[in-house]
Short mmCIF file of C-alpha atoms in Angstrom, two decimals:
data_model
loop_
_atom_site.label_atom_id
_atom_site.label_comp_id
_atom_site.label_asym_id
_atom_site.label_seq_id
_atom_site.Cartn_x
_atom_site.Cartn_y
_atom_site.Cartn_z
CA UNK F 736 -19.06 -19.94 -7.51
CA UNK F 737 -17.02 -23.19 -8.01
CA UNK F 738 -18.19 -25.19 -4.48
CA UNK F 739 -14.39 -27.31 -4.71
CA UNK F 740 -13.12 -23.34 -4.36
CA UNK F 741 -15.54 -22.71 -1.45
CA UNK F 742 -14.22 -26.34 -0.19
CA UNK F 743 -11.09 -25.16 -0.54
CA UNK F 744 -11.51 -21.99 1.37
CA UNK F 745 -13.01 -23.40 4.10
CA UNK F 746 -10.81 -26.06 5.10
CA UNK F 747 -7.75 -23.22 4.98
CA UNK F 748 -9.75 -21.46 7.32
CA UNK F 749 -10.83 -24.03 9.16
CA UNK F 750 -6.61 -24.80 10.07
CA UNK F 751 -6.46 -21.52 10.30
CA UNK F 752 -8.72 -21.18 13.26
CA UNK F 753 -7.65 -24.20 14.84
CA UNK F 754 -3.23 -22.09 14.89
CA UNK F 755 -5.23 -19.25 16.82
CA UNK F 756 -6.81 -21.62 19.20
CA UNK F 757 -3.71 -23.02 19.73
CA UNK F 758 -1.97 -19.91 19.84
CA UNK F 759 -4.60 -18.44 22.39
CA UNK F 760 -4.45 -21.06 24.70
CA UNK F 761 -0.50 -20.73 25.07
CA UNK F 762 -0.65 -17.38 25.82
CA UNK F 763 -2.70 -17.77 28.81
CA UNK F 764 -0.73 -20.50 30.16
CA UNK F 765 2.28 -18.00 30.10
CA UNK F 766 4.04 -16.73 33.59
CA UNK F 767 4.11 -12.94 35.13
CA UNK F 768 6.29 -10.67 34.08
CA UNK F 769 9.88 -10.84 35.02
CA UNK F 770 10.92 -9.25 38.35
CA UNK F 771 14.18 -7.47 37.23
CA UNK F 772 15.00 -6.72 40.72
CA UNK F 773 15.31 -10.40 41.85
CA UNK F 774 17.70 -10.88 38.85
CA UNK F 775 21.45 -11.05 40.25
CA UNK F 776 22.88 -9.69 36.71
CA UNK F 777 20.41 -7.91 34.03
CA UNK F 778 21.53 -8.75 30.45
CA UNK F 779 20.69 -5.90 27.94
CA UNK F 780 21.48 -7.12 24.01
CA UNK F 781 22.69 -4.10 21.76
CA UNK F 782 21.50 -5.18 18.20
CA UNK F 783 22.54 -2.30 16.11
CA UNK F 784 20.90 -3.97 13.16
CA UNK F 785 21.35 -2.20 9.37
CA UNK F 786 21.95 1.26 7.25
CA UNK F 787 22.11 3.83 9.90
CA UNK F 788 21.25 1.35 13.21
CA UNK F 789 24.42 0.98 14.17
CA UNK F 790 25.42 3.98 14.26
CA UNK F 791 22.40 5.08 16.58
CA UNK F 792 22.21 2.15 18.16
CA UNK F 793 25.99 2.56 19.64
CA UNK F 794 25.48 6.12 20.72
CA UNK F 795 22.09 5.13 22.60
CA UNK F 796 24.34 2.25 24.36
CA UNK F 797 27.13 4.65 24.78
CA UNK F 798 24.47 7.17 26.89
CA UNK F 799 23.16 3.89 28.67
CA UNK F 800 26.33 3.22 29.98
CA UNK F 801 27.27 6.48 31.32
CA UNK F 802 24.28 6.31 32.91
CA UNK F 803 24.41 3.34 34.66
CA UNK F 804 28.19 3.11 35.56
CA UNK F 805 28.04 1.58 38.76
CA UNK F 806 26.06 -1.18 37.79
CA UNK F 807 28.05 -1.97 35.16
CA UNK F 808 31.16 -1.57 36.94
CA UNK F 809 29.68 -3.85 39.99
CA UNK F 810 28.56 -6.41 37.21
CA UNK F 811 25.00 -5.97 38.29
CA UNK F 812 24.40 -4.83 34.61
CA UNK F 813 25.65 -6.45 31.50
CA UNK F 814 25.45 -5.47 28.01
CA UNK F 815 25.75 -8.42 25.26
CA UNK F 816 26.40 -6.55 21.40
CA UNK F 817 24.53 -8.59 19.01
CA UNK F 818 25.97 -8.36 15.58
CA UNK F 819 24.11 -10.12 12.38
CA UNK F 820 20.84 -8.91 11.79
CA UNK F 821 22.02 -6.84 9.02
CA UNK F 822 19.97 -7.53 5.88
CA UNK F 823 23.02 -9.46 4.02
CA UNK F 824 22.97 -12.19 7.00
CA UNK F 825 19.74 -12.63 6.92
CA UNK F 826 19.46 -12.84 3.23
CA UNK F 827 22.27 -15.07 3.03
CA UNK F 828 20.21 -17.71 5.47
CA UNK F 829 16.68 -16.42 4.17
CA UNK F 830 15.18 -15.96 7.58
CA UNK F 831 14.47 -12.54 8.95
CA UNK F 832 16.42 -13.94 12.06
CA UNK F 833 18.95 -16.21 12.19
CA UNK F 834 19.35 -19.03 14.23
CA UNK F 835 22.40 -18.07 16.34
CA UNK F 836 20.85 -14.36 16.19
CA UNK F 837 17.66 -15.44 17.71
CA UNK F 838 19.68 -17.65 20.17
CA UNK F 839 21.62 -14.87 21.67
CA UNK F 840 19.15 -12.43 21.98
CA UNK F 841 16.99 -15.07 24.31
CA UNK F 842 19.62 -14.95 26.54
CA UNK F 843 19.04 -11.49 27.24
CA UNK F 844 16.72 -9.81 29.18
CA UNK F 845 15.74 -6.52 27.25
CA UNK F 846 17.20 -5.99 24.58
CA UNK F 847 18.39 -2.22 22.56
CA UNK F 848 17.49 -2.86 18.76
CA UNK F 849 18.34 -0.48 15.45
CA UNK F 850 16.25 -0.40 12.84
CA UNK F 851 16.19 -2.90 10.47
CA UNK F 852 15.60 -3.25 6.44
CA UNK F 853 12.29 -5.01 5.19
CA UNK F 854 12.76 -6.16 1.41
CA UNK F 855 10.11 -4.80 -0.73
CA UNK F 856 9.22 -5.25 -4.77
CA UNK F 857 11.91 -4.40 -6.70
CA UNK F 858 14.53 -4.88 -3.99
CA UNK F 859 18.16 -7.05 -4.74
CA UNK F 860 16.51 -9.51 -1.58
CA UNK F 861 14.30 -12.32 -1.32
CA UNK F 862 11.21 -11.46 0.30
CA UNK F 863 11.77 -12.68 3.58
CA UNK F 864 9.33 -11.01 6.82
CA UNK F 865 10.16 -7.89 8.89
CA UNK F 866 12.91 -8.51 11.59
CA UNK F 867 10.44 -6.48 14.13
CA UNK F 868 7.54 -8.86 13.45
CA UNK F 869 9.78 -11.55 13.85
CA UNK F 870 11.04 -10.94 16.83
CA UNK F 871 7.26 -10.09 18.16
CA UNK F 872 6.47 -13.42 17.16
CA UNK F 873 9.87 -15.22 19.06
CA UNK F 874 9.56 -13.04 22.25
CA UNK F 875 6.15 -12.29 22.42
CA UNK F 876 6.54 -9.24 22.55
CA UNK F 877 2.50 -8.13 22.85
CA UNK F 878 2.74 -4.96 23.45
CA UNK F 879 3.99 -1.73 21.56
CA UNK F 880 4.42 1.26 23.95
CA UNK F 881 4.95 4.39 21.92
CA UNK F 882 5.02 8.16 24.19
CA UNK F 883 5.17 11.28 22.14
CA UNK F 884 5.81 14.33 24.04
CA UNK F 885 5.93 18.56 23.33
CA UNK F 886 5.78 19.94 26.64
CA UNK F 887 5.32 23.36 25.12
CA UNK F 888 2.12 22.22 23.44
CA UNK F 889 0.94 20.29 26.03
CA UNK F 890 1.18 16.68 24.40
CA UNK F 891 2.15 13.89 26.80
CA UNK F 892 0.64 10.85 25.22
CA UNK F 893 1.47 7.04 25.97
CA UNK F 894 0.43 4.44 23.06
CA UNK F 895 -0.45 0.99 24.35
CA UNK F 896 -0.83 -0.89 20.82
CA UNK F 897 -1.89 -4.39 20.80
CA UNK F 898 1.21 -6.32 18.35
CA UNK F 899 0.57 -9.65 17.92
CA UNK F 900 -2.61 -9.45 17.02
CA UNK F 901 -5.97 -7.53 15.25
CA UNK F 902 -5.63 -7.23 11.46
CA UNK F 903 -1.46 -7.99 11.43
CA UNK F 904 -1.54 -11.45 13.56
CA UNK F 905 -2.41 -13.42 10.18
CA UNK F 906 -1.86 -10.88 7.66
CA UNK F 907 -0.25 -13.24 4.93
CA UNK F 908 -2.73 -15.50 5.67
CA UNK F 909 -5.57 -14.05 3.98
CA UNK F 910 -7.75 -16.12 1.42
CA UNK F 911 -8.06 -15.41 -2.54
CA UNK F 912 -11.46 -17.84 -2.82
CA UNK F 913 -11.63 -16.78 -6.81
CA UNK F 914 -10.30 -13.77 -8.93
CA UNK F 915 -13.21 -12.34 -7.97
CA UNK F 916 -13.00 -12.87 -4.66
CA UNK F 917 -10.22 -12.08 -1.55
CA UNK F 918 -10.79 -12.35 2.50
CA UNK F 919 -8.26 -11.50 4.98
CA UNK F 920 -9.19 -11.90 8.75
CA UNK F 921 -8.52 -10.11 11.78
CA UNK F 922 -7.52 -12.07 15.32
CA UNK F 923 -8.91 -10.62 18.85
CA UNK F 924 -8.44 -12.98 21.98
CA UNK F 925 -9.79 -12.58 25.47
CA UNK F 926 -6.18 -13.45 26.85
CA UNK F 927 -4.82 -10.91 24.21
CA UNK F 928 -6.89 -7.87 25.23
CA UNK F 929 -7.06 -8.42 28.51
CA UNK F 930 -3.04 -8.28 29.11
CA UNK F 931 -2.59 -5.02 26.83
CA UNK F 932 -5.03 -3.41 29.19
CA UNK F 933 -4.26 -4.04 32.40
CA UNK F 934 -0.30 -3.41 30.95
CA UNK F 935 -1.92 0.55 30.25
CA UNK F 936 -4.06 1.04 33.30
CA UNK F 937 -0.96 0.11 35.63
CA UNK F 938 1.51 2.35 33.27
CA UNK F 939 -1.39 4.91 34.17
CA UNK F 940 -1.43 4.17 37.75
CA UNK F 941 2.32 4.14 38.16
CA UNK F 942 3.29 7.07 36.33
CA UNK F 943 0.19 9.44 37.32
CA UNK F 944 -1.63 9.59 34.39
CA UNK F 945 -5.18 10.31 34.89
CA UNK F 946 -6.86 9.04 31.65
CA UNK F 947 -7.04 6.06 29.32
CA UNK F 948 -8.62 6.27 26.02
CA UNK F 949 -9.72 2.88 24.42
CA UNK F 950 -9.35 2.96 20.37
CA UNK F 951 -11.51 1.63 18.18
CA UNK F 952 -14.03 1.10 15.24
CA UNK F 953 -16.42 -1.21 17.47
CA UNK F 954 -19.54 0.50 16.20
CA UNK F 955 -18.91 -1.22 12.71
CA UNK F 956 -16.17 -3.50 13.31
CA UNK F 957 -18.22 -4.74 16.15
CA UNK F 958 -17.45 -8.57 16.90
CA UNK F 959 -13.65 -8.27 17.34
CA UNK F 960 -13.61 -4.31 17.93
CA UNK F 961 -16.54 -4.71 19.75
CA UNK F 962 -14.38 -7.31 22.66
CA UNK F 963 -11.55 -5.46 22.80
CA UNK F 964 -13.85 -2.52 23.68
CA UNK F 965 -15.71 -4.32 26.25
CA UNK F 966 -12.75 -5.98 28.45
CA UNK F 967 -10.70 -2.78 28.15
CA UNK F 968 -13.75 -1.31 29.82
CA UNK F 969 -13.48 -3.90 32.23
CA UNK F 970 -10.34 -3.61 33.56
CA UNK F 971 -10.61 -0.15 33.43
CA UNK F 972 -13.01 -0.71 36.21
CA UNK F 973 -10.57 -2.31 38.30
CA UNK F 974 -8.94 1.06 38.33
CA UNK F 975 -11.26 3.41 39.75
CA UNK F 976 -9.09 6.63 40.20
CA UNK F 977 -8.81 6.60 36.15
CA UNK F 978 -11.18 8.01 34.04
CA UNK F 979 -12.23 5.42 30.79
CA UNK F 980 -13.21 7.09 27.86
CA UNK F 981 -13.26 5.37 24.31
CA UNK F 982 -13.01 6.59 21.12
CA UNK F 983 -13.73 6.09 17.80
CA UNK F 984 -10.20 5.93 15.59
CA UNK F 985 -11.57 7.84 12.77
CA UNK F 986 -12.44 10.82 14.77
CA UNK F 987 -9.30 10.05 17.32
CA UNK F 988 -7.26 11.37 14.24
CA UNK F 989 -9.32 14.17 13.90
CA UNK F 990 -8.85 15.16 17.86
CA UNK F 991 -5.30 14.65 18.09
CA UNK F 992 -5.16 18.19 15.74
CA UNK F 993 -7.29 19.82 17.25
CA UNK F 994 -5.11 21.64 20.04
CA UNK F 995 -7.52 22.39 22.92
CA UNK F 996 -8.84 18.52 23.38
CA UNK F 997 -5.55 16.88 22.44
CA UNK F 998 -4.13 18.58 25.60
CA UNK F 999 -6.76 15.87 27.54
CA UNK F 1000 -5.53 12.67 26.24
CA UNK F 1001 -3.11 11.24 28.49
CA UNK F 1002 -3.04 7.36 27.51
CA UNK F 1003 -3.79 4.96 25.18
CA UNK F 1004 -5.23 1.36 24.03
CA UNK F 1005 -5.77 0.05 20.78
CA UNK F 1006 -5.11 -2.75 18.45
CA UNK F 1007 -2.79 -3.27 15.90
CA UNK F 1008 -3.83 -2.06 13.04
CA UNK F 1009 -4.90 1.47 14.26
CA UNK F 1010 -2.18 1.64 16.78
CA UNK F 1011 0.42 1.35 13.27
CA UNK F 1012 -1.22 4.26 12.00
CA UNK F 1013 -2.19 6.97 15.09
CA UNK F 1014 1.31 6.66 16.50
CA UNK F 1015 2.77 7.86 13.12
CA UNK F 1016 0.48 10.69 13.25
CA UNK F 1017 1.52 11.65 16.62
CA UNK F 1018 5.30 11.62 16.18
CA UNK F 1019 4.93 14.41 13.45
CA UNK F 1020 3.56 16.55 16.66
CA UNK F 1021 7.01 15.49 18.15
CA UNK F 1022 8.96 16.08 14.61
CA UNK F 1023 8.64 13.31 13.01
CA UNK F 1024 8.90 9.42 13.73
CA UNK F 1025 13.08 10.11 13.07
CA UNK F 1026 12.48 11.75 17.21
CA UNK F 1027 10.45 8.64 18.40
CA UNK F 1028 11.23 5.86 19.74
CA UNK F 1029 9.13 2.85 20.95
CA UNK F 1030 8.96 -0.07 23.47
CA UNK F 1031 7.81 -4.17 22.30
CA UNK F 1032 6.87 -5.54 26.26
CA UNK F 1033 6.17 -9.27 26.42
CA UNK F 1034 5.90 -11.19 30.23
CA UNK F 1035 9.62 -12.81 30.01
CA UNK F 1036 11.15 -10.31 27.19
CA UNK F 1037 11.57 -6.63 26.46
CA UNK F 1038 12.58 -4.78 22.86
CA UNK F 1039 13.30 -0.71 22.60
CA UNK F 1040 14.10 0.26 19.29
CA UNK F 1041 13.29 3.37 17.20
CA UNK F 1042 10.16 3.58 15.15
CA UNK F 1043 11.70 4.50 11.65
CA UNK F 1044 13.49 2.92 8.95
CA UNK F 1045 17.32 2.07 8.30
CA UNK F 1046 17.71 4.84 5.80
CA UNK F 1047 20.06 2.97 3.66
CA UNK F 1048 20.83 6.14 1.16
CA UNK F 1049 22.53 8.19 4.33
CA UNK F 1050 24.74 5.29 4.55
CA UNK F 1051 25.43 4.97 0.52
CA UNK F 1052 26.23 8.87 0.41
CA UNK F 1053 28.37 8.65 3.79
CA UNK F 1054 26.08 11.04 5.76
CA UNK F 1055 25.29 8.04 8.44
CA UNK F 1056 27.46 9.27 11.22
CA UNK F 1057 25.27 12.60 10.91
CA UNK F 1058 21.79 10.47 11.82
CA UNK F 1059 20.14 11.77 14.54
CA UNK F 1060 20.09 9.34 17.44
CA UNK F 1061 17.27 10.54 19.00
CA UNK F 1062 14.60 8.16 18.30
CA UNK F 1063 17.26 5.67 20.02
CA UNK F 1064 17.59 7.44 23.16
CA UNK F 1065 13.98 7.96 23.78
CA UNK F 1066 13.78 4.01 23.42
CA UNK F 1067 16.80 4.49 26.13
CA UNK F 1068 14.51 6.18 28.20
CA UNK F 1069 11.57 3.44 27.87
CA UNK F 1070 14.39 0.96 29.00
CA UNK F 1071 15.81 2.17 31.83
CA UNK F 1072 12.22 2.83 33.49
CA UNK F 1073 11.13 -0.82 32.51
CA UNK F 1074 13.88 -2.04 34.04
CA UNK F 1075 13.32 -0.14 37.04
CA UNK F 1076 15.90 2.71 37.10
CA UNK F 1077 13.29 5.33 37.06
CA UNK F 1078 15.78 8.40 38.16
CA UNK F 1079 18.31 7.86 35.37
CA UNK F 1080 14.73 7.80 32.97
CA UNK F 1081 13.78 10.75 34.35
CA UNK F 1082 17.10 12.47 33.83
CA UNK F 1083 17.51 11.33 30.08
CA UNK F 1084 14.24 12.48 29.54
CA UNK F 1085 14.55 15.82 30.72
CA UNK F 1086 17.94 15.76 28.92
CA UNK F 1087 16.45 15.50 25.72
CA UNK F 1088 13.49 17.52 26.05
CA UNK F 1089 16.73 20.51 26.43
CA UNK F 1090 18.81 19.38 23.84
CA UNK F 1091 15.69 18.76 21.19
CA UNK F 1092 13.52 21.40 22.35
CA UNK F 1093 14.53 24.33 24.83
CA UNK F 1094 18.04 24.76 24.86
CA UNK F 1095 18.92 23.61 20.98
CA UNK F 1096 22.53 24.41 21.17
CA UNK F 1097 23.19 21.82 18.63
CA UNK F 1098 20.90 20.64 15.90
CA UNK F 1099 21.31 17.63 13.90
CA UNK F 1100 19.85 17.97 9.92
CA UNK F 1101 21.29 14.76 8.74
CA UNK F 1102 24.16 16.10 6.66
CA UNK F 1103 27.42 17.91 7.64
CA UNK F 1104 25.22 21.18 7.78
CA UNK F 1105 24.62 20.23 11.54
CA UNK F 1106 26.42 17.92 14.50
CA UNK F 1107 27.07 14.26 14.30
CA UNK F 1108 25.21 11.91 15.67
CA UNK F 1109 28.37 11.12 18.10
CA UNK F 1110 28.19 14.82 19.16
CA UNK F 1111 24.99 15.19 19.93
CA UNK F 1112 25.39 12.41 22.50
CA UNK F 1113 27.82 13.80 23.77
CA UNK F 1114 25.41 17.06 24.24
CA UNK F 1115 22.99 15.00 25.90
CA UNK F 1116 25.44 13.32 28.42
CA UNK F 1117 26.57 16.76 29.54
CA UNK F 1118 23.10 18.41 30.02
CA UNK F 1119 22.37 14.95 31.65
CA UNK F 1120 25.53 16.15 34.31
CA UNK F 1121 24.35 19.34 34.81
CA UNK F 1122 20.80 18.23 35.42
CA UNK F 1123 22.43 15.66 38.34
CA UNK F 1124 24.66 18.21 40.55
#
């Protein structure tokens, strides 16, 4: 091979090491989490996003704010709409978020986001990154909480995934040494694992779960699998009234189908990579990742958003006021427990385990064949009622 190549190479990785050692040290300099209730007013930043976000988006904030009334009305609770993440605005600037975008939504506190469109080959946009890993990036937002739940099958599962780093932290910063040769790398810090952990084993403690699974591929992948294996094990220690078990993410697929050991898993932690995959999986359990919805933690910010795309074609053929919000208010539900309103969680919860599952008075298909997205929420706030008297 050419050695001014290998040269080459080298010294890209060598810069490239030295951003990650930066990058790591930062992140353990950083604070504890935010204390919501020392805050005298809680900002919450409604970012409805593109295609069909808005639309959800609004009808999540709509059941927010029913929810938490008083607040609001005592001005303990603020919500700040966020408009111009739409894919024309940030085409027009080329950055997946503008300036005055990113401004506003650090002055919230957790913020409500729709889903967002990522140009691809082929597309009328410039390539510019994902809005979502954007903002993962600007907030820090290390850690992707996904729960799936069928209470009829027995499937109450909590996804910790590690998002800011494994085989995404550098992903377009992989190597092509020759034409016959590409590398890309993957990115595991002590800092990085240990905070994704200890943010699972105290989800597990505080919300009575009795398990944590640890996901990986550590017996081949063993020098950055192999440490996130080893300090989630560690931590897990710290928690003695959980069991640990790990797993294998290969044959973790395999389990989740099989439907007297899926019943067992209760939570949990994994990197990036497989975490982007399994949780897919699991929504189809649910009904499909258009039901899910999904929580981006970081120490100072929070993101809830739904785990799907912005289905631009419902919105060309007018169907998007018949998009089912329900991926957005299960990221409602994520919200109001992080911020510590754990009752109104509860009851939203419940809500929509009647409205999607038991009760099924109304059923949304997307088209005018079933309810509007507006009228489904409207479904939800009144079982929500009836579940409070």
């Amino acid at each position: 091979m050419n050695e001014a190549l290998i040269k080459e190479s080298v010294a890209k990785f060598e810069a490239l090491i030295r951003e990650q050692q930066e990058r790591a040290e930062k992140i353990k300099s950083e604070k504890e989490f935010v204390d919501y209730k020392n805050l005298d007013k809680l900002i919450i930043g409604v970012c409805g996003g593109d295609g069909i976000g808005p639309v959800i988006t609004h009808e999540a904030e709509r059941v927010l704010r029913f929810l938490l009334k008083d607040d609001v009305d005592a001005g303990k609770i603020v919500f700040n709409e966020i408009d111009g993440l739409t894919i024309e605005n940030r085409a027009a600037v080329g950055k997946a978020i503008p300036d005055d975008v990113l401004a506003e939504l650090k002055k919230c506190h957790v913020i409500l986001k729709g889903p967002t469109t990522t140009p691809r080959a082929g597309d009328p946009w410039p390539n510019i990154e994902s809005a979502n890993v954007a903002m993962r990036k600007e907030l820090d937002l290390f850690a992707n909480l996904r729960p799936v739940r069928v209470p009829e099958q027995g499937i109450d599962w909590t996804f910790f995934r590690e998002n800011t780093e494994g085989g995404y932290a550098v992903g377009s910063k992989g190597l092509n040494v020759s034409d016959d040769l590409s590398i890309d790398f993957v990115v595991t810090t002590t800092e990085g694992c240990e905070r994704i952990a200890r943010l699972a084993y105290e989800y597990a403690r505080n919300n009575g779960k009795n398990r944590v699974s640890i996901i990986t591929k550590a017996n081949v992948i063993k020098t950055t699998d192999g440490k996130f294996l080893k300090i989630c094990q560690n931590i897990g220690k710290e928690y003695p009234e959980i069991t640990t078990d790990d797993w294998y993410i290969d044959i973790t697929t395999a389990k989740l189908i099989d439907e007297k050991r899926r019943r067992d898993f209760k939570v949990f932690v994994l990197p990036n990579l497989y975490g982007d995959i399994i949780t897919d999986e699991a929504a189809e359990f649910q009904g499909g990742v258009g039901t899910a919805g999904s929580a981006n933690i970081g120490k100072k910010y929070a993101m809830f958003e739904a785990i799907h795309g912005s289905a631009p074609r419902m919105v060309l053929e007018g169907r998007d006021k018949f998009a089912d919000p329900c991926s957005m208010l299960r990221a409602a539900v994520m919200l109001l427990s992080h911020i510590g309103k754990q009752t109104e969680a509860d009851l939203l919860e419940k809500a929509l385990d009647i409205c999607m599952y038991s009760e099924k008075k109304l059923t949304i298909t997307g088209r005018d064949t079933g309810c509007t997205c507006t009228e489904f929420g409207d479904y939800v706030m009144e079982t929500v009622k009836k579940l409070a008297q």
